[in-house]
Coordinates of C-alpha atoms and ligand atoms in Angstrom, one line a residue:
X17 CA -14.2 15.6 -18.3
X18 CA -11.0 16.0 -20.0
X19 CA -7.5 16.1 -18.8
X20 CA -7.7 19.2 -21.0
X21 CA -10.3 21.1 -19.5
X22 CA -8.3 21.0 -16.0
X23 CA -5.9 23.9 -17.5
X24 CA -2.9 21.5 -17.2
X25 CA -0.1 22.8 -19.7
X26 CA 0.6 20.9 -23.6
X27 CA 4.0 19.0 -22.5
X28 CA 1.8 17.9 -19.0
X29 CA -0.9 16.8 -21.5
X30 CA 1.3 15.1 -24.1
X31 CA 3.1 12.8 -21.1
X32 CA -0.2 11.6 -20.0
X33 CA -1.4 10.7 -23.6
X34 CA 1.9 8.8 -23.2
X35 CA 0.9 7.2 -20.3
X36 CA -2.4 6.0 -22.1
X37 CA -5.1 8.0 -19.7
X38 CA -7.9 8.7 -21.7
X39 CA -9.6 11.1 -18.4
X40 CA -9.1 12.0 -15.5
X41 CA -10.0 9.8 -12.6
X42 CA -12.4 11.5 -9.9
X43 CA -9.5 12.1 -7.5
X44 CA -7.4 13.8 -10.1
X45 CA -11.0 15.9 -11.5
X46 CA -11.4 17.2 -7.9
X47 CA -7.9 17.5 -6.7
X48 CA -6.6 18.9 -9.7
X49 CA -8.0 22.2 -9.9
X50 CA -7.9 23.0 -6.3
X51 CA -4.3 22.6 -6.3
X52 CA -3.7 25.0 -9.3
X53 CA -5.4 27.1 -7.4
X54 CA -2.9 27.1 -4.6
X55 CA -5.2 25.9 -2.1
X56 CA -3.8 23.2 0.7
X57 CA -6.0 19.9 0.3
X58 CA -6.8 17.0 2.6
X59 CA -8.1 14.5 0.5
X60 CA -8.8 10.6 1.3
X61 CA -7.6 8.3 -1.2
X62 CA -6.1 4.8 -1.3
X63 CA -3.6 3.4 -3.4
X64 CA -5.2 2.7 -7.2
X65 CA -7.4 6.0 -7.2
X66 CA -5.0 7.7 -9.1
X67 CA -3.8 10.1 -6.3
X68 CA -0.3 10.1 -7.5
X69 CA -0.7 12.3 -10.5
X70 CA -3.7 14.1 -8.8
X71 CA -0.7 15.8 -7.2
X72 CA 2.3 15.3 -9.3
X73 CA 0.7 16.7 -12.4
X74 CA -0.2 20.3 -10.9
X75 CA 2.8 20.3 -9.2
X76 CA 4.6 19.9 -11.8
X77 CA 2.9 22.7 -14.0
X78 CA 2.9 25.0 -10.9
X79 CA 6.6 24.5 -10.4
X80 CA 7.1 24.7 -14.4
X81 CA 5.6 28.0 -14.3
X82 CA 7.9 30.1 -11.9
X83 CA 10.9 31.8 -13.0
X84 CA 13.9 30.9 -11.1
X85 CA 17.2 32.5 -10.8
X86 CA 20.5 30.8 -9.8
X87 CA 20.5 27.4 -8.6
X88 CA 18.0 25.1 -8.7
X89 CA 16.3 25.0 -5.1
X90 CA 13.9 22.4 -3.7
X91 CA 10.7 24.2 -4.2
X92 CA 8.5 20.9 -3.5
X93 CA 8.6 18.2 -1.3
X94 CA 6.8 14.9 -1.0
X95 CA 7.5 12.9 1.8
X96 CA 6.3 8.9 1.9
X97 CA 6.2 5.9 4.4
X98 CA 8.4 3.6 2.1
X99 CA 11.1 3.3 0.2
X100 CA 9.2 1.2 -2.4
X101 CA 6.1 4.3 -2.6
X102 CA 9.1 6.9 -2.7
X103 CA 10.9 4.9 -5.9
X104 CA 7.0 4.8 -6.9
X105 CA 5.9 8.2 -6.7
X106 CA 9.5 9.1 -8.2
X107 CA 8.5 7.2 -11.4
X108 CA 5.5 9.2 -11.3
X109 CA 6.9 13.0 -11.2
X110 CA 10.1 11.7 -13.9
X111 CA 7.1 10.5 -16.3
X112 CA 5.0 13.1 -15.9
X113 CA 7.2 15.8 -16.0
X114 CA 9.5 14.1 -18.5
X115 CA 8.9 17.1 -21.3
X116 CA 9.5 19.6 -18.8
X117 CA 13.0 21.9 -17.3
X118 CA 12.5 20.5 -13.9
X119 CA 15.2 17.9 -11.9
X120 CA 13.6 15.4 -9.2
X121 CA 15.0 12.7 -7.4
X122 CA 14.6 10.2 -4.6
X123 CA 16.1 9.6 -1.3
X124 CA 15.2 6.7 1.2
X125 CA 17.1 5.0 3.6
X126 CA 18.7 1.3 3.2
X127 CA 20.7 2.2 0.4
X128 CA 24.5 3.7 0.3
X129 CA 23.8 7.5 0.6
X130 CA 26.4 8.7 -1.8
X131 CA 24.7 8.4 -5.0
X132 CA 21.8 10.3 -3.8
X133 CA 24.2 12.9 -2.5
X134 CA 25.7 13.7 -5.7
X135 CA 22.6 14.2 -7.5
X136 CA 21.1 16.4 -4.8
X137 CA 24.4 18.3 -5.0
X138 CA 24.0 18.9 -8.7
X139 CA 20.3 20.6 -7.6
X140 CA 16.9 19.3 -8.0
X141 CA 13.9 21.4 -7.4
X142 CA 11.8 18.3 -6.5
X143 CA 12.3 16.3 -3.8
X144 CA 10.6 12.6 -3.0
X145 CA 11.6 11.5 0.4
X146 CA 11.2 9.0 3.0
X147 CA 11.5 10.6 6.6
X148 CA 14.5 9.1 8.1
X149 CA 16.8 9.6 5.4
X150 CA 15.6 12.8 5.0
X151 CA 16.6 14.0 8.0
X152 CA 19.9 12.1 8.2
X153 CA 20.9 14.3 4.8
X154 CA 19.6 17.6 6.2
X155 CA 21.3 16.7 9.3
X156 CA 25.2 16.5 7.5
X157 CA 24.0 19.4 5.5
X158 CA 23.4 18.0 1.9
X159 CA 19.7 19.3 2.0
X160 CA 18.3 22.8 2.6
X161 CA 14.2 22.8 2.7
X162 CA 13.9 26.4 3.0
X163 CA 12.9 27.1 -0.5
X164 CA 10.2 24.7 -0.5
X165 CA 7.0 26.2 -1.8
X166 CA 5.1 22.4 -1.7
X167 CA 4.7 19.9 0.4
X168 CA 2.8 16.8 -0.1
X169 CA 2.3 14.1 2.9
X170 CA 1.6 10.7 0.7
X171 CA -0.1 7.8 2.5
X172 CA 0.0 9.9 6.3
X173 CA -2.0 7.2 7.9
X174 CA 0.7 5.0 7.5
X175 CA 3.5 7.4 8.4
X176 CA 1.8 7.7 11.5
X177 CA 1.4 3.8 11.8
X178 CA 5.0 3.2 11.6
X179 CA 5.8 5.8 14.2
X180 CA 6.9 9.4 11.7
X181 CA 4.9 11.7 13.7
X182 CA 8.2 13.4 15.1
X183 CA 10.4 13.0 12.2
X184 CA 7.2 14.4 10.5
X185 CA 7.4 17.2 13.0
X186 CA 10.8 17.9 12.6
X187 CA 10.9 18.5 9.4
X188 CA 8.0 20.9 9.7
X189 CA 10.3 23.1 11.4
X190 CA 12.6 23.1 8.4
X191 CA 10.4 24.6 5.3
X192 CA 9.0 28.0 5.4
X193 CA 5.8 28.1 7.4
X194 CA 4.4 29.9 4.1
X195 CA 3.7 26.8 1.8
X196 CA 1.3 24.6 -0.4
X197 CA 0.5 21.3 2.2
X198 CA -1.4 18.7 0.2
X199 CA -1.8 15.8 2.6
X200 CA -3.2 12.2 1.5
X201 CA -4.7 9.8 3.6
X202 CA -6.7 6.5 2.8
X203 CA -8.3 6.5 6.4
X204 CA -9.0 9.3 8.9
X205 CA -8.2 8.6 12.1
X206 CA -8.2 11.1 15.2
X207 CA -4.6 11.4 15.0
X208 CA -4.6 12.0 11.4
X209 CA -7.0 14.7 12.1
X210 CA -4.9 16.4 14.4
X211 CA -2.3 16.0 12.2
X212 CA -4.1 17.9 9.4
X213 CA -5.4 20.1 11.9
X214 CA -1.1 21.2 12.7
X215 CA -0.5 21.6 8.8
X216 CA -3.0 22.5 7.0
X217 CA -5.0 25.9 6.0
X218 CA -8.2 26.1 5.4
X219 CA -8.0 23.0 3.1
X220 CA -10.0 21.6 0.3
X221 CA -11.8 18.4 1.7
X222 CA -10.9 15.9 -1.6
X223 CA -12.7 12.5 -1.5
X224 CA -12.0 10.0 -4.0
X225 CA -15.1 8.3 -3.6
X226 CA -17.9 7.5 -0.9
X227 CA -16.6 5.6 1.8
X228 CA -18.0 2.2 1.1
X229 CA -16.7 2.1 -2.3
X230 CA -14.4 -0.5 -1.5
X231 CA -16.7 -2.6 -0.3
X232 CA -18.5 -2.0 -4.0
X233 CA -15.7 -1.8 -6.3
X234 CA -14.3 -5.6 -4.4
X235 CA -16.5 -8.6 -4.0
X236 CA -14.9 -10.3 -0.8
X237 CA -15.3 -13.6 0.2
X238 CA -14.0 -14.9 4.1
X239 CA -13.3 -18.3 4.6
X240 CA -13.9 -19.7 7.8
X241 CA -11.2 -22.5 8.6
X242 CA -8.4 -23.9 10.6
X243 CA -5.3 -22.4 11.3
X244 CA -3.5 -25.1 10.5
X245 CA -5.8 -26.1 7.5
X246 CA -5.2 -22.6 5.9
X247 CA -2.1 -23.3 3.5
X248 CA -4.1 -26.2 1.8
X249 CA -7.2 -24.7 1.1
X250 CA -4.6 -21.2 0.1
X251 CA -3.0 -23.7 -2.2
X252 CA -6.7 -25.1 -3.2
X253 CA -8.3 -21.9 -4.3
X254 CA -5.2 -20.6 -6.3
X255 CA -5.5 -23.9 -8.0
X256 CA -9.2 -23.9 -8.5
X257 CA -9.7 -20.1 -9.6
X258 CA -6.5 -20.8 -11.8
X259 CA -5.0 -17.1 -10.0
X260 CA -2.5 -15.9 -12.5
X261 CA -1.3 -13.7 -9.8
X262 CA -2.2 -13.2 -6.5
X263 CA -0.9 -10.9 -4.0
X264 CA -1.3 -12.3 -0.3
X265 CA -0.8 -11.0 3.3
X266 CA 0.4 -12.3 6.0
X267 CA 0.9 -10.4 9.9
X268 CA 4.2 -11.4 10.2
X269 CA 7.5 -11.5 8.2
X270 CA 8.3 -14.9 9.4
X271 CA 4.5 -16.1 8.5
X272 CA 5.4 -14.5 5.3
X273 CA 8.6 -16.4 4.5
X274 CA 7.8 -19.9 5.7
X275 CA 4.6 -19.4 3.4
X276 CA 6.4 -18.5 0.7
X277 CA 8.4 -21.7 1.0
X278 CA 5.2 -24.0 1.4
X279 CA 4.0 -22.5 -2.3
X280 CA 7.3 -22.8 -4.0
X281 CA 7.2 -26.5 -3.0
X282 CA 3.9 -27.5 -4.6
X283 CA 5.0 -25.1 -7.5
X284 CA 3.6 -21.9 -7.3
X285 CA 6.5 -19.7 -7.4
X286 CA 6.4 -16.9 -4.5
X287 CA 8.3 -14.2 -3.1
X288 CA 8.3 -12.3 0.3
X289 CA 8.4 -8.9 0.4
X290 CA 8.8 -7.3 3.7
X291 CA 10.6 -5.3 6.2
X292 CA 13.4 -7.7 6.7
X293 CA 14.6 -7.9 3.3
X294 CA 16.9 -5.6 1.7
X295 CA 15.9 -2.8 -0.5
X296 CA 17.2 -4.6 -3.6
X297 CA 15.5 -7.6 -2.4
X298 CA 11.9 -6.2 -2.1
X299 CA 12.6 -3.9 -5.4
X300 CA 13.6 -7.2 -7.5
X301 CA 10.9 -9.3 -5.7
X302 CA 8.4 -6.3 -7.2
X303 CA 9.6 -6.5 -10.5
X304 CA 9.4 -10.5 -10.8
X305 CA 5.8 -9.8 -9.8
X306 CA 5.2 -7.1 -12.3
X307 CA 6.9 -9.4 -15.2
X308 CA 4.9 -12.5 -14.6
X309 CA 7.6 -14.2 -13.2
X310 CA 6.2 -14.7 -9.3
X311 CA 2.9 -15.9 -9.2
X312 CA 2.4 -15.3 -5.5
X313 CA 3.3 -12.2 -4.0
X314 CA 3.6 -12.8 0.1
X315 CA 3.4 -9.1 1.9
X316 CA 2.9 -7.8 5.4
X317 CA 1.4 -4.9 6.1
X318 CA 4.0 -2.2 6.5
X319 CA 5.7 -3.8 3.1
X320 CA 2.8 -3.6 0.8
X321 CA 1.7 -0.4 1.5
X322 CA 1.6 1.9 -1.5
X323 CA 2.8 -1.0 -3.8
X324 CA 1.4 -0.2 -7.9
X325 CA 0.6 -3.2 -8.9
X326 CA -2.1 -2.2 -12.1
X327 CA -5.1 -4.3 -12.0
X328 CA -4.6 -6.9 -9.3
X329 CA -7.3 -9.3 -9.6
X330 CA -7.1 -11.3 -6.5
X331 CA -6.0 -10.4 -3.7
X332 CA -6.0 -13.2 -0.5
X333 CA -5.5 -12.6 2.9
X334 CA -3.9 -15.5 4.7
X335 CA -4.5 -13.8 8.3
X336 CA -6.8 -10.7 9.3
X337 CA -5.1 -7.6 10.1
X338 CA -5.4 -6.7 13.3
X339 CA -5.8 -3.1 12.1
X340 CA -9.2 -3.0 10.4
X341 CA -8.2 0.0 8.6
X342 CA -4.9 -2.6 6.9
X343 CA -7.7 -4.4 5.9
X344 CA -9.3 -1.7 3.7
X345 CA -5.3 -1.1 2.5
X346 CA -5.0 -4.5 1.4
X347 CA -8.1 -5.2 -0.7
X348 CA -7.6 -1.5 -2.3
X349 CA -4.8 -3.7 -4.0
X350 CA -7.8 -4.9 -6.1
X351 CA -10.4 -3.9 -8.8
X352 CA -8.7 -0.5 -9.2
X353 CA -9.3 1.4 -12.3
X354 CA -13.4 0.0 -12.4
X355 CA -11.8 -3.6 -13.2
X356 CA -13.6 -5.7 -10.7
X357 CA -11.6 -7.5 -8.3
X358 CA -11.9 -10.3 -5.3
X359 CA -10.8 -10.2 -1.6
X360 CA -10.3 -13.8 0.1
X361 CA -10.1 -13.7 3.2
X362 CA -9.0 -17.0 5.3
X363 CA -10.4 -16.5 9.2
X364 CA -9.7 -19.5 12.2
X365 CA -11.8 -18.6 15.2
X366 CA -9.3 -16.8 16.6
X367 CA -9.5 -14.3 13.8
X368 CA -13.8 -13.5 14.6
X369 CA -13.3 -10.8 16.6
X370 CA -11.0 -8.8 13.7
X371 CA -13.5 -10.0 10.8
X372 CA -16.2 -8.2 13.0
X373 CA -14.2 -4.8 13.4
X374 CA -13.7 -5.0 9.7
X375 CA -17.2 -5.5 9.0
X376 CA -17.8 -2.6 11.7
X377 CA -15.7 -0.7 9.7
X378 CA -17.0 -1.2 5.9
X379 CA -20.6 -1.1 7.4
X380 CA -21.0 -4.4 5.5
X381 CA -21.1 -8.2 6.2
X382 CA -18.5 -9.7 4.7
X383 CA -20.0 -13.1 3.0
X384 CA -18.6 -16.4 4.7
X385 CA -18.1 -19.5 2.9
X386 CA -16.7 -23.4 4.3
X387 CA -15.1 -25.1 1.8
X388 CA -16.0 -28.7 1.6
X389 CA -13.3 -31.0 3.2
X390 CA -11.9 -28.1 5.4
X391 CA -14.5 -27.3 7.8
X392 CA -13.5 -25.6 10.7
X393 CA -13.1 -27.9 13.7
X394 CA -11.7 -25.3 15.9
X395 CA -15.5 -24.1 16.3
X396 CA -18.3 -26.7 16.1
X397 CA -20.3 -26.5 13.0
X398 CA -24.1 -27.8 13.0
X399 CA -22.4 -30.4 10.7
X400 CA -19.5 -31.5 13.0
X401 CA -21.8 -32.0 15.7
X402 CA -23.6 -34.8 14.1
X403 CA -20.5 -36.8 12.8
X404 CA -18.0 -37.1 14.5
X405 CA -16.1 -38.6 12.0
X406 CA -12.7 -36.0 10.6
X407 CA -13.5 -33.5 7.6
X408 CA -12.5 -35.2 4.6
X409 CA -9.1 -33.3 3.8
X410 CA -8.5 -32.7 0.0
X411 CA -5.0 -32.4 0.6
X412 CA -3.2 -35.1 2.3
X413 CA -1.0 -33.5 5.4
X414 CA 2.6 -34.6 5.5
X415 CA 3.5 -35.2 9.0
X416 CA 6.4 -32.6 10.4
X417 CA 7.1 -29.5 9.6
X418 CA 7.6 -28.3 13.9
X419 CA 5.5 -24.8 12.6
X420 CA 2.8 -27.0 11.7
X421 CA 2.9 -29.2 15.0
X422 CA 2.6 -25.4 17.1
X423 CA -0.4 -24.4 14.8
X424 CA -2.3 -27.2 15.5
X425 CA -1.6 -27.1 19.5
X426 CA -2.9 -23.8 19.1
X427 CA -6.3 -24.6 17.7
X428 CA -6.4 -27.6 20.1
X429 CA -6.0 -24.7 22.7
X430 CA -9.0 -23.1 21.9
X431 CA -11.2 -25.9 21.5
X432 CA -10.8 -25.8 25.5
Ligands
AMP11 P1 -2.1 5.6 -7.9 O1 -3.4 5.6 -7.1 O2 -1.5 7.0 -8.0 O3 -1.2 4.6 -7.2 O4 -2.4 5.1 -9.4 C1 -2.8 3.8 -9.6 C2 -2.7 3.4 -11.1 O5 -3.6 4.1 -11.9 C3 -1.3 3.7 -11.6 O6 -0.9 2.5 -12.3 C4 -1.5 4.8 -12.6 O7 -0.5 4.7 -13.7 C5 -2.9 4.7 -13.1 N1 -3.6 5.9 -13.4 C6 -3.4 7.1 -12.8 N2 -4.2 8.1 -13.4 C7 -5.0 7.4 -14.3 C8 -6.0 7.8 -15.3 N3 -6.4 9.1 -15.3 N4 -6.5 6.9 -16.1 C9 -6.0 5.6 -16.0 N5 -5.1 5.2 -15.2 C10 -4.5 6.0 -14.4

């Protein structure tokens, strides 16, 4: 299929020649045409799909279509979890539409509100928002969402996750119940359903792929071993795979930034990117990544979501979400676009129990593997059993650091 034979309109066409596509991706062949049609659409896709211009391009030739009179109005909005998928998708609908009469612009909170101010006051007719700031504007009057024809819910798993439902709600009540919804979702949880159930009409079920693609499209890998043996063997495997780039997750921000201090010091240069750092520190952090100049990208959950990072080939994860559906959101960070790509996973025992939800999840086993010289003593392995003697560590353990010290009390906990 062609992007041709979708109907999209020359100056849509010419900005994704630009853009280097050569066809449409399945989301964009199924989504596409449904939304031209004017039909609402629930459709499942992750990040790396190509969901963004599965809705941004017939938006954009819907809304470049319509006569309007007088002053620009917001006729579309599309509402995201983060400020970093907002700037994101906003790259998106100012590339795509960059040959066409139409204004957009981006709003999100953690940034001085003025600047986005003036350009809302000058008109836009699309809008790419974040909830909270949204409502903030439309609160001191600077926005009016009663011309808005469109509205698209990007990522709504994860607005739900970090606790939108209301502001999601509210600002239901603020468009004209007659509307476009096209909502987007890389998991499908009861709530989510309900969700879609309260917005949607009679929509278009969209599926990017069958479910277990991810499981196909990413060969994963779970290392069992230590907590406290887990930065080593980290360290060990970038080495030894010689990772250009890796993007790793952590659960926690502070996990994240004392990581990200243990790479820099044996050299492999790493950034943090999380919910505690400033907006310019996570966009700059981003960029580094994207230029080659970070080799290790260290993200928590909430942080990473809906990052574009093209063609990610590795992607580790230094502790198991405790959400098996994060889990499915991080390794979608890899072997997008048919490019294969590898999940590494490193699991102590007290990890077991997420590693088996995931795997309940994917319907797969995930493959385990013990590296030699950091076998798991936190669990007896056949092998411990018979010698007592200590793995043979690869890396030789500095004494200190206190973090280190409450890591290995808490594996010595569990032997009990
Ligand atoms: P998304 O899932 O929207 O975040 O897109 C993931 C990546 O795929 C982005 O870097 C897009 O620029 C790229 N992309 C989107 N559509 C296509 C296409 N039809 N062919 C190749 N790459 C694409």
């Amino acid at each position: 299929m062609t992007f041709e034979s979708l109907g999209l309109k020359s100056e849509l066409l010419e900005a994704v020649q630009a853009k280097g596509y050569t066809q449409p991706s399945p989301i964009q062949e199924k989504a596409i045409p449904e939304i031209l049609k004017g039909r609402d659409i629930l459709a499942s896709a992750q990040t790396g799909t190509g969901k963004t211009a599965g809705f941004t391009l017939p938006l954009l030739h819907k809304l470049s279509e319509q006569k309007v009179d007088g002053k620009r109005a917001i006729r579309a909005l599309i509402l995201t979890p983060t400020r970093e998928l907002a700037s994101q998708v906003y790259d998106s609908v100012r590339d795509y539409g960059a040959n066409l009469n139409l204004k957009s612009t981006v709003i999100f909170g953690g940034v001085n509100q003025n600047p986005q101010v003036r350009t809302l006051k000058q008109g836009v007719d699309i809008l790419v928002a974040t909830p909270g700031r949204l409502l903030d504007l439309h609160n001191q009057k600077h926005i009016k969402l009663n011309k808005v024809e469109v509205l698209v819910l990007d990522e709504a798993d994860r607005m739900l996750d970090m606790g939108f439902l209301r502001d999601i709600e509210r600002i239901m009540k603020l468009m004209p119940k007659q509307r476009q919804n096209l909502m987007f979702s890389a998991t499908f949880s009861k709530e989510i359903k309900k969700l879609a159930g309260g917005i949607l009409n009679n929509a278009a079920q969209v599926e990017a792929a069958p479910e277990n693609t991810t499981a196909e499209r990413v060969d994963q890998l779970a290392y069992r071993v230590d907590k406290a043996e887990k930065t080593a063997l980290l360290i060990k495997i970038i080495f030894d795979a010689e990772m250009e780039q890796v993007l790793i997750f952590t659960r926690t921000k502070y996990g994240a930034n004392r990581l990200c201090q243990k790479l820099d010091k044996r050299g492999i240069k790493a950034s943090a990117i999380h919910g505690n750092k400033s907006q310019n520190q996570r966009t700059a952090a981003l960029k580094d990544f994207k230029a080659g100049k970070i080799k290790a990208l260290v993200a928590t959950d909430i942080a990473a979501r809906g990052l574009d990072i093209p063609l990610l080939p590795h992607v580790i994860n230094y502790e198991l979400p405790n959400v098996p559906e994060d889990y499915v959101h991080r390794i979608g960070r890899t072997g997008r676009a048919g490019a294969a790509g590898l999940a590494i996973s490193l699991v102590g025992a007290d990890e077991l129990g997420y590693l088996k939800d995931i795997e309940k999840l994917l319907k797969t086993q995930i493959p385990s593997k013990i590296e030699e010289g950091f076998e798991p003593q936190d669990e007896p392995t056949p092998k411990a059993k018979n010698s007592k003697q200590k793995p043979n560590r690869n890396k030789k353990r500095k004494p200190d650091p206190n973090s280190k010290k409450q890591r290995r009390k808490q594996v010595l906990g569990q032997k009990k």
